[in-house]
Short mmCIF file of C-alpha atoms and ligand atoms in Angstrom, two decimals:
data_model
loop_
_atom_site.label_atom_id
_atom_site.label_comp_id
_atom_site.label_asym_id
_atom_site.label_seq_id
_atom_site.Cartn_x
_atom_site.Cartn_y
_atom_site.Cartn_z
CA MET A 9 0.00 0.00 0.00
CA LYS A 10 1.23 3.53 -0.81
CA PRO A 11 2.14 5.50 2.35
CA ALA A 12 -0.20 8.40 3.17
CA SER A 13 1.17 11.55 1.55
CA LYS A 14 2.94 13.89 3.92
CA THR A 15 2.09 17.61 4.11
CA PRO A 16 5.06 19.45 2.53
CA ASP A 17 7.29 21.31 5.00
CA TRP A 18 6.72 24.63 3.22
CA VAL A 19 2.96 24.36 3.85
CA LEU A 20 3.54 23.77 7.56
CA ALA A 21 6.09 26.61 7.69
CA ALA A 22 3.65 29.04 6.07
CA LEU A 23 0.96 28.09 8.61
CA GLU A 24 3.38 28.48 11.49
CA GLU A 25 4.40 31.91 10.27
CA ARG A 26 0.73 33.01 10.14
CA HIS A 27 0.29 31.72 13.70
CA GLN A 28 3.34 33.57 14.96
CA GLN A 29 2.18 36.84 13.40
CA ASN A 30 -1.39 36.53 14.79
CA LEU A 31 -2.61 36.39 11.22
CA MET A 32 -4.15 32.92 11.10
CA ARG A 33 -7.59 32.92 9.45
CA ARG A 34 -10.36 30.47 10.27
CA THR A 35 -14.02 30.11 9.42
CA ILE A 36 -16.62 30.60 12.14
CA THR A 37 -19.88 28.65 11.95
CA LEU A 38 -23.08 30.54 12.69
CA GLU A 39 -26.12 28.68 13.96
CA SER A 40 -28.44 31.49 12.88
CA PRO A 41 -28.76 34.20 10.21
CA GLN A 42 -25.87 36.67 10.33
CA VAL A 43 -27.37 40.06 11.17
CA PRO A 44 -28.50 41.74 13.40
CA HIS A 45 -28.02 38.89 15.88
CA ALA A 46 -25.89 35.81 15.41
CA GLN A 47 -25.57 32.61 17.36
CA ILE A 48 -22.11 31.04 17.58
CA ALA A 49 -21.41 27.96 19.74
CA SER A 50 -24.82 28.46 21.39
CA GLN A 51 -23.95 32.04 22.42
CA ASP A 52 -25.93 35.03 21.15
CA TYR A 53 -24.17 38.11 19.84
CA THR A 54 -25.20 41.37 18.25
CA ALA A 55 -23.23 41.25 15.00
CA PHE A 56 -21.42 44.20 13.45
CA CYS A 57 -19.39 42.57 10.70
CA SER A 58 -21.90 41.72 7.99
CA ASN A 59 -22.18 43.51 4.65
CA ASP A 60 -25.96 43.06 4.71
CA TYR A 61 -26.24 46.85 5.06
CA LEU A 62 -29.97 47.12 4.42
CA GLY A 63 -30.86 43.96 6.34
CA LEU A 64 -32.42 42.29 3.29
CA ALA A 65 -30.76 38.86 3.55
CA ASN A 66 -33.61 37.55 5.71
CA HIS A 67 -36.39 39.68 4.26
CA PRO A 68 -39.62 37.70 3.72
CA SER A 69 -40.08 39.11 0.18
CA LEU A 70 -36.66 37.82 -0.88
CA ILE A 71 -37.23 34.43 0.72
CA LYS A 72 -40.60 34.13 -0.99
CA ALA A 73 -39.17 35.21 -4.37
CA MET A 74 -36.37 32.67 -4.00
CA ASN A 75 -38.83 29.87 -3.19
CA ASP A 76 -41.23 30.84 -5.98
CA THR A 77 -38.45 31.08 -8.57
CA ALA A 78 -37.04 27.73 -7.48
CA GLU A 79 -40.51 26.18 -7.86
CA THR A 80 -40.71 27.33 -11.47
CA TYR A 81 -37.10 27.27 -12.67
CA GLY A 82 -35.28 24.96 -10.24
CA VAL A 83 -32.31 25.81 -8.09
CA GLY A 84 -29.52 25.29 -10.62
CA GLY A 85 -28.83 26.82 -14.03
CA GLY A 86 -27.14 23.67 -15.25
CA SER A 87 -24.41 25.37 -17.29
CA SER A 88 -22.84 28.71 -18.16
CA HIS A 89 -24.96 31.60 -19.46
CA LEU A 90 -23.76 30.81 -22.97
CA VAL A 91 -24.88 27.17 -23.02
CA CYS A 92 -28.27 26.73 -21.32
CA GLY A 93 -27.82 28.50 -17.96
CA HIS A 94 -29.36 31.88 -18.86
CA LEU A 95 -32.98 31.56 -17.71
CA ALA A 96 -35.82 34.07 -17.70
CA PRO A 97 -35.08 35.25 -14.09
CA HIS A 98 -31.48 36.09 -15.13
CA GLN A 99 -32.71 38.07 -18.13
CA ALA A 100 -35.35 39.90 -16.06
CA LEU A 101 -32.74 40.84 -13.45
CA GLU A 102 -30.29 42.11 -16.07
CA GLU A 103 -32.95 44.28 -17.69
CA ALA A 104 -34.19 45.68 -14.38
CA LEU A 105 -30.64 46.56 -13.30
CA ALA A 106 -29.89 48.24 -16.65
CA ASP A 107 -33.09 50.30 -16.30
CA TRP A 108 -32.35 51.29 -12.71
CA LEU A 109 -28.81 52.45 -13.44
CA GLY A 110 -29.34 53.83 -16.96
CA TYR A 111 -27.02 51.51 -18.91
CA GLU A 112 -27.55 49.78 -22.25
CA ARG A 113 -26.66 46.36 -20.90
CA VAL A 114 -26.04 44.41 -17.71
CA MET A 115 -24.24 41.05 -17.48
CA LEU A 116 -24.54 38.83 -14.44
CA PHE A 117 -21.50 37.15 -12.89
CA SER A 118 -21.44 34.45 -10.22
CA THR A 119 -19.44 36.58 -7.76
CA GLY A 120 -17.94 40.06 -7.55
CA TYR A 121 -14.49 38.54 -7.43
CA MET A 122 -15.15 36.85 -10.77
CA ALA A 123 -16.72 39.97 -12.31
CA ASN A 124 -13.59 41.96 -11.55
CA LEU A 125 -11.26 39.22 -12.76
CA GLY A 126 -13.35 38.84 -15.89
CA VAL A 127 -13.61 42.49 -16.86
CA ILE A 128 -10.02 43.47 -16.16
CA SER A 129 -8.42 40.38 -17.67
CA ALA A 130 -10.48 40.90 -20.83
CA LEU A 131 -9.76 44.63 -21.18
CA ALA A 132 -6.11 44.86 -20.13
CA ASP A 133 -3.01 43.12 -21.47
CA LYS A 134 0.74 43.58 -21.81
CA ASN A 135 0.17 46.70 -23.91
CA ARG A 136 -2.84 48.09 -22.04
CA PRO A 137 -1.83 48.96 -18.47
CA VAL A 138 -4.02 49.13 -15.39
CA VAL A 139 -3.86 52.05 -12.96
CA GLN A 140 -5.52 51.47 -9.59
CA ASP A 141 -5.98 53.01 -6.16
CA LYS A 142 -3.61 51.51 -3.55
CA LEU A 143 -6.57 50.42 -1.43
CA ASN A 144 -8.58 48.78 -4.21
CA HIS A 145 -10.17 45.41 -3.46
CA ALA A 146 -7.97 42.32 -3.96
CA SER A 147 -10.11 41.12 -6.89
CA LEU A 148 -9.28 44.27 -8.87
CA ILE A 149 -5.57 43.78 -8.25
CA ASP A 150 -5.86 40.09 -9.15
CA GLY A 151 -7.65 40.98 -12.40
CA ALA A 152 -4.61 42.99 -13.50
CA LEU A 153 -2.29 40.15 -12.50
CA LEU A 154 -4.38 37.66 -14.50
CA ALA A 155 -4.25 40.03 -17.50
CA GLN A 156 -0.43 40.13 -17.17
CA ALA A 157 -0.82 43.87 -17.63
CA PRO A 158 1.56 46.51 -16.30
CA LEU A 159 0.01 47.48 -12.94
CA ARG A 160 0.57 50.87 -11.28
CA ARG A 161 -1.06 51.84 -7.99
CA TYR A 162 -1.64 55.45 -6.97
CA LEU A 163 -1.83 56.97 -3.50
CA HIS A 164 -5.23 56.41 -1.97
CA GLY A 165 -7.79 58.84 -3.41
CA ASP A 166 -5.04 61.10 -4.75
CA VAL A 167 -6.04 62.60 -8.09
CA ALA A 168 -2.64 64.30 -8.64
CA SER A 169 -0.97 60.91 -8.24
CA VAL A 170 -3.32 59.44 -10.89
CA GLN A 171 -2.57 62.27 -13.27
CA LYS A 172 1.16 61.69 -12.88
CA LEU A 173 0.77 58.02 -13.76
CA LEU A 174 -1.46 58.68 -16.76
CA THR A 175 0.93 61.35 -18.05
CA LYS A 176 3.92 59.01 -17.72
CA SER A 177 2.24 56.00 -19.31
CA SER A 178 3.30 55.27 -22.88
CA ALA A 179 -0.06 53.61 -23.69
CA ALA A 180 -3.67 54.20 -22.68
CA GLY A 181 -5.29 51.51 -20.52
CA LEU A 182 -7.81 51.02 -17.74
CA LEU A 183 -8.29 53.28 -14.70
CA VAL A 184 -9.98 51.34 -11.88
CA THR A 185 -11.21 52.24 -8.44
CA ASP A 186 -13.51 51.02 -5.71
CA GLY A 187 -16.49 53.38 -5.30
CA VAL A 188 -16.69 52.93 -1.52
CA PHE A 189 -13.45 51.43 -0.18
CA SER A 190 -14.18 48.09 1.41
CA MET A 191 -11.92 48.36 4.45
CA ASP A 192 -12.05 52.14 5.01
CA GLY A 193 -15.58 53.10 3.99
CA ASP A 194 -14.56 56.35 2.31
CA ILE A 195 -15.57 57.26 -1.26
CA ALA A 196 -13.30 57.72 -4.29
CA PRO A 197 -13.22 61.11 -6.06
CA LEU A 198 -15.13 59.62 -8.99
CA ALA A 199 -16.05 62.79 -10.86
CA GLU A 200 -12.40 63.89 -11.02
CA LEU A 201 -11.19 60.41 -11.96
CA SER A 202 -13.77 60.21 -14.72
CA GLN A 203 -12.61 63.55 -16.09
CA LEU A 204 -8.99 62.42 -16.09
CA ALA A 205 -9.86 59.14 -17.81
CA ASN A 206 -11.70 61.12 -20.46
CA GLN A 207 -8.88 63.63 -20.88
CA TYR A 208 -6.23 60.90 -21.35
CA ASP A 209 -8.53 58.57 -23.33
CA TRP A 210 -8.36 55.77 -20.76
CA MET A 211 -11.15 53.30 -20.03
CA PHE A 212 -12.77 53.94 -16.63
CA MET A 213 -14.18 51.27 -14.33
CA VAL A 214 -15.70 51.52 -10.84
CA ASP A 215 -16.46 48.69 -8.44
CA ASP A 216 -19.31 50.03 -6.32
CA ALA A 217 -19.87 46.84 -4.32
CA HIS A 218 -20.41 48.80 -1.09
CA GLY A 219 -22.26 51.86 -2.43
CA LEU A 220 -25.03 50.35 -4.56
CA GLY A 221 -28.31 50.02 -2.69
CA CYS A 222 -27.13 52.24 0.18
CA LEU A 223 -26.07 55.56 -1.30
CA GLY A 224 -27.47 58.14 -3.69
CA GLU A 225 -30.88 58.72 -5.17
CA ASN A 226 -32.91 55.53 -5.29
CA GLY A 227 -29.91 53.64 -3.91
CA ARG A 228 -28.04 54.06 -7.21
CA GLY A 229 -24.76 54.32 -5.35
CA CYS A 230 -21.68 56.42 -5.96
CA LEU A 231 -22.70 56.94 -9.57
CA SER A 232 -25.60 59.09 -8.45
CA LEU A 233 -23.72 60.76 -5.57
CA GLU A 234 -20.98 61.93 -7.92
CA GLY A 235 -23.30 62.93 -10.78
CA LEU A 236 -21.96 60.30 -13.20
CA ASP A 237 -23.77 58.32 -15.88
CA SER A 238 -23.13 55.60 -18.42
CA ALA A 239 -21.11 57.99 -20.58
CA SER A 240 -18.81 59.27 -17.82
CA LEU A 241 -18.60 55.84 -16.14
CA PRO A 242 -18.70 53.24 -18.92
CA ILE A 243 -17.95 50.16 -16.78
CA LEU A 244 -19.70 49.78 -13.42
CA VAL A 245 -19.43 46.63 -11.30
CA GLY A 246 -21.87 45.89 -8.49
CA THR A 247 -22.26 42.91 -6.18
CA PHE A 248 -25.33 41.28 -4.63
CA GLY A 249 -23.67 39.92 -1.48
CA LYS A 250 -23.86 43.27 0.30
CA ALA A 251 -26.84 45.64 0.33
CA PHE A 252 -28.84 43.36 -1.98
CA GLY A 253 -28.67 40.61 0.63
CA THR A 254 -28.13 37.74 -1.86
CA ALA A 255 -25.00 36.66 -3.77
CA GLY A 256 -23.46 37.23 -7.20
CA ALA A 257 -22.55 40.33 -9.16
CA PHE A 258 -23.03 42.29 -12.37
CA VAL A 259 -21.35 44.59 -14.84
CA ALA A 260 -23.36 47.51 -16.21
CA THR A 261 -21.99 48.79 -19.49
CA SER A 262 -22.59 49.51 -23.19
CA HIS A 263 -23.70 47.06 -25.90
CA ASP A 264 -20.19 47.04 -27.34
CA TYR A 265 -18.40 46.30 -24.06
CA ALA A 266 -21.03 43.69 -23.12
CA ASP A 267 -20.64 41.93 -26.48
CA TYR A 268 -16.85 42.05 -26.06
CA LEU A 269 -16.95 40.71 -22.48
CA THR A 270 -19.30 37.93 -23.57
CA GLN A 271 -16.54 36.73 -25.92
CA PHE A 272 -13.44 37.37 -23.83
CA ALA A 273 -14.23 37.48 -20.07
CA ARG A 274 -13.18 33.95 -19.16
CA PRO A 275 -14.76 33.96 -15.65
CA TYR A 276 -18.05 34.69 -17.45
CA VAL A 277 -17.68 32.13 -20.21
CA TYR A 278 -16.29 29.17 -18.28
CA THR A 279 -18.47 29.01 -15.20
CA THR A 280 -21.96 27.95 -14.22
CA ALA A 281 -24.50 30.78 -14.15
CA MET A 282 -25.74 31.86 -10.71
CA SER A 283 -28.75 29.95 -9.45
CA PRO A 284 -31.97 31.21 -11.10
CA ALA A 285 -33.53 31.17 -7.61
CA VAL A 286 -30.86 33.66 -6.48
CA ALA A 287 -31.61 35.79 -9.55
CA GLY A 288 -35.31 35.77 -8.56
CA ALA A 289 -34.50 36.79 -4.98
CA THR A 290 -32.15 39.52 -6.24
CA LEU A 291 -34.87 40.97 -8.46
CA ALA A 292 -37.15 41.16 -5.40
CA SER A 293 -34.31 42.86 -3.58
CA LEU A 294 -33.87 45.43 -6.36
CA GLN A 295 -37.60 46.19 -6.21
CA LEU A 296 -37.33 46.74 -2.46
CA ILE A 297 -34.25 48.96 -2.86
CA GLN A 298 -36.24 51.19 -5.22
CA SER A 299 -39.33 51.30 -3.00
CA VAL A 300 -40.37 53.53 -0.10
CA GLU A 301 -39.25 50.75 2.23
CA GLY A 302 -35.80 50.83 0.62
CA GLN A 303 -35.61 54.58 1.19
CA GLU A 304 -36.67 54.14 4.83
CA ARG A 305 -33.98 51.51 5.32
CA ARG A 306 -31.33 53.85 3.86
CA GLU A 307 -32.51 56.62 6.17
CA LYS A 308 -32.35 54.33 9.20
CA LEU A 309 -28.84 53.26 8.23
CA ALA A 310 -27.82 56.92 7.88
CA ARG A 311 -29.17 57.64 11.39
CA HIS A 312 -27.14 54.72 12.78
CA ILE A 313 -24.00 56.02 11.04
CA SER A 314 -24.33 59.51 12.45
CA TYR A 315 -25.14 58.22 15.97
CA PHE A 316 -22.10 55.92 15.89
CA ARG A 317 -19.70 58.65 14.73
CA GLN A 318 -21.02 61.08 17.28
CA ARG A 319 -20.54 58.58 20.13
CA MET A 320 -17.03 57.69 18.96
CA GLN A 321 -15.90 61.33 18.99
CA SER A 322 -15.23 61.26 22.71
CA LEU A 323 -13.27 57.98 22.58
CA PRO A 324 -9.53 57.48 22.12
CA VAL A 325 -9.93 55.90 18.68
CA GLU A 326 -8.81 56.64 15.17
CA LEU A 327 -11.88 56.91 12.97
CA ILE A 328 -11.61 57.10 9.20
CA PRO A 329 -13.61 59.88 7.50
CA SER A 330 -16.41 57.63 6.30
CA ASN A 331 -20.09 58.39 5.98
CA THR A 332 -20.99 54.91 4.84
CA ALA A 333 -22.05 51.72 6.62
CA ILE A 334 -18.36 50.77 6.95
CA GLN A 335 -17.03 52.41 10.13
CA PRO A 336 -13.58 50.98 10.88
CA VAL A 337 -11.92 51.53 14.24
CA VAL A 338 -8.20 51.32 13.51
CA ILE A 339 -6.28 49.63 16.32
CA GLY A 340 -2.77 49.11 14.90
CA ASP A 341 -1.19 45.77 15.71
CA SER A 342 -2.96 42.49 15.03
CA LYS A 343 -2.60 41.09 18.53
CA THR A 344 -4.34 44.07 20.15
CA ALA A 345 -7.06 44.08 17.49
CA ILE A 346 -7.78 40.41 18.23
CA ALA A 347 -7.77 41.05 21.99
CA ILE A 348 -10.27 43.91 21.62
CA SER A 349 -12.49 41.82 19.38
CA GLU A 350 -12.44 39.03 22.01
CA GLN A 351 -13.28 41.49 24.82
CA LEU A 352 -16.21 42.81 22.83
CA LYS A 353 -17.44 39.24 22.50
CA THR A 354 -17.61 38.93 26.28
CA LEU A 355 -20.00 41.92 26.17
CA GLY A 356 -22.17 40.29 23.51
CA ILE A 357 -20.75 42.15 20.49
CA TRP A 358 -19.34 40.27 17.53
CA CYS A 359 -17.00 42.10 15.18
CA THR A 360 -14.03 40.23 13.70
CA ALA A 361 -10.60 41.87 13.65
CA ILE A 362 -9.36 42.56 10.12
CA ARG A 363 -5.60 42.12 9.80
CA PRO A 364 -2.88 42.25 7.14
CA PRO A 365 -2.65 41.35 4.32
CA THR A 366 -6.31 42.43 3.95
CA VAL A 367 -5.30 45.86 5.36
CA PRO A 368 -1.84 47.50 5.40
CA VAL A 369 0.62 46.36 8.08
CA GLY A 370 0.14 48.31 11.33
CA SER A 371 -3.50 49.14 10.58
CA ALA A 372 -5.33 46.09 11.93
CA ARG A 373 -8.85 47.15 12.76
CA LEU A 374 -12.34 46.38 13.83
CA ARG A 375 -14.24 46.76 10.58
CA ILE A 376 -17.54 47.74 12.15
CA THR A 377 -20.40 47.56 9.71
CA LEU A 378 -23.81 48.99 10.46
CA SER A 379 -27.10 47.74 9.06
CA ALA A 380 -30.68 48.94 8.82
CA ALA A 381 -31.47 45.61 10.51
CA HIS A 382 -29.92 46.96 13.73
CA SER A 383 -32.18 48.63 16.26
CA ASP A 384 -31.31 51.81 18.15
CA GLU A 385 -30.71 49.57 21.19
CA ASP A 386 -28.20 47.48 19.20
CA LEU A 387 -26.28 50.64 18.35
CA MET A 388 -26.34 51.78 21.94
CA LEU A 389 -24.96 48.43 23.10
CA LEU A 390 -22.18 48.62 20.50
CA CYS A 391 -21.13 52.12 21.52
CA ASP A 392 -21.35 51.42 25.28
CA SER A 393 -19.26 48.26 24.82
CA LEU A 394 -16.62 50.00 22.69
CA GLU A 395 -16.46 52.77 25.27
CA LYS A 396 -15.78 50.24 28.03
CA VAL A 397 -13.23 48.17 26.15
CA LEU A 398 -11.30 51.00 24.51
CA THR A 399 -11.14 53.13 27.66
CA ALA A 400 -9.81 50.14 29.62
CA LYS A 401 -7.23 49.53 26.87
CA LEU A 402 -6.10 53.15 27.00
CA LEU A 403 -5.74 53.07 30.78
CA SER A 404 -3.69 49.87 30.72
CA ALA A 405 -1.46 51.29 27.94
CA LYS A 406 -0.86 54.38 30.13
CA ARG A 407 0.06 52.19 33.08
CA LEU A 408 2.61 50.33 30.93
CA ASN A 409 3.96 53.49 29.37
CA PRO A 410 3.33 56.39 31.83
CA MET A 411 5.08 58.99 29.61
N1 LIG B 501 -15.39 44.24 -4.70
C1 LIG B 501 -15.34 44.73 -3.46
C2 LIG B 501 -15.05 46.19 -3.29
C3 LIG B 501 -15.54 43.89 -2.36
O1 LIG B 501 -15.46 44.38 -1.12
C4 LIG B 501 -15.80 42.52 -2.58
C5 LIG B 501 -16.06 41.51 -1.46
N2 LIG B 501 -16.06 41.90 -0.23
C6 LIG B 501 -15.84 42.06 -3.89
C7 LIG B 501 -15.65 42.94 -4.92
C8 LIG B 501 -16.09 40.61 -4.16
O2 LIG B 501 -17.44 40.39 -4.25
P1 LIG B 501 -18.02 38.92 -4.00
O3 LIG B 501 -18.07 38.74 -2.53
O4 LIG B 501 -19.36 38.94 -4.63
O5 LIG B 501 -17.07 37.97 -4.66
#
């Protein structure tokens, strides 16, 4: 009999290094839905780490739409969109999204990660560089790597730094930014970036995963906040795993780009279409986002954001200038961030510590995310608990270092 294969030493060494640096990642199993309250190992917590910003993931209309669509169309698409996986619910969702955002076409992708890989790897290559914000999401960076395109990253949100790179570049390419930055919650200067892209004849793409549904008129995201449209922002990516409360993603664009991506975006061509039942639930979500209830949920979220920021003002914490649902409290080193997250758990608050390489070294943080599903009491508990834990931390740091 062949001996059982041994785990290579380099795998074990890499794991040990992660352990030593307090950077080990593990999954956590929830015994309940994820927001506003989550049960883990039979303990109840108020959760502040979900991207379900509008609290739609458990909404009865979405659950009903998912069940109804599954009854009619089944739960699986059975193939890619280009073989037999593009069913009526997919088409209806694409058309409704295109209408909502004012684009000629929308294409669905199975995840946001794949949408970004697909679009960038199809549009960039060795001769068409990619210029990106330093804090862009990993999937945007990975798209440029997959394209084997020259990749330049500019200082976060710094338009002068973009202009320098575009001026220096020998060829035009693709300028890409997050709309709302996933780990900081601030918003990119989209109107200025769009102008620069236009001036230098570069393609312009925005990933508004965290803005769509939450921001702007009718929840149309950064696009609407910054006064852009399909002409000034020709390639817009959105995801459904956040404010929409489901899963999957889309690209809103022109007929020409959509036809091109249909030929050349490999993560579109070579993968199974999202479940038609998820497409049905996402359409119900889009209808809610556009309704009075959607507006009320956005307003509630906005009230939570302003209450949270006001309460944090008196605390010894570094807050990032963010007016979105993402309200990070930057701690610094990973060990302390983990310790604070654990202390919050003892007070019934669940918020995972986000550490490098997801965020820059030395900026480990509690990525606190607020949701319209939270009540005012939930917010109060969060702020009271942070006050307790962070004040105690400050006092103990002073004792250790009295200067
Ligand atoms: N873009 C951004 C800005 C994100 O934050 C994320 C995921 N958190 C993605 C894309 C990936 O989306 P998905 O989870 O649908 O793969």
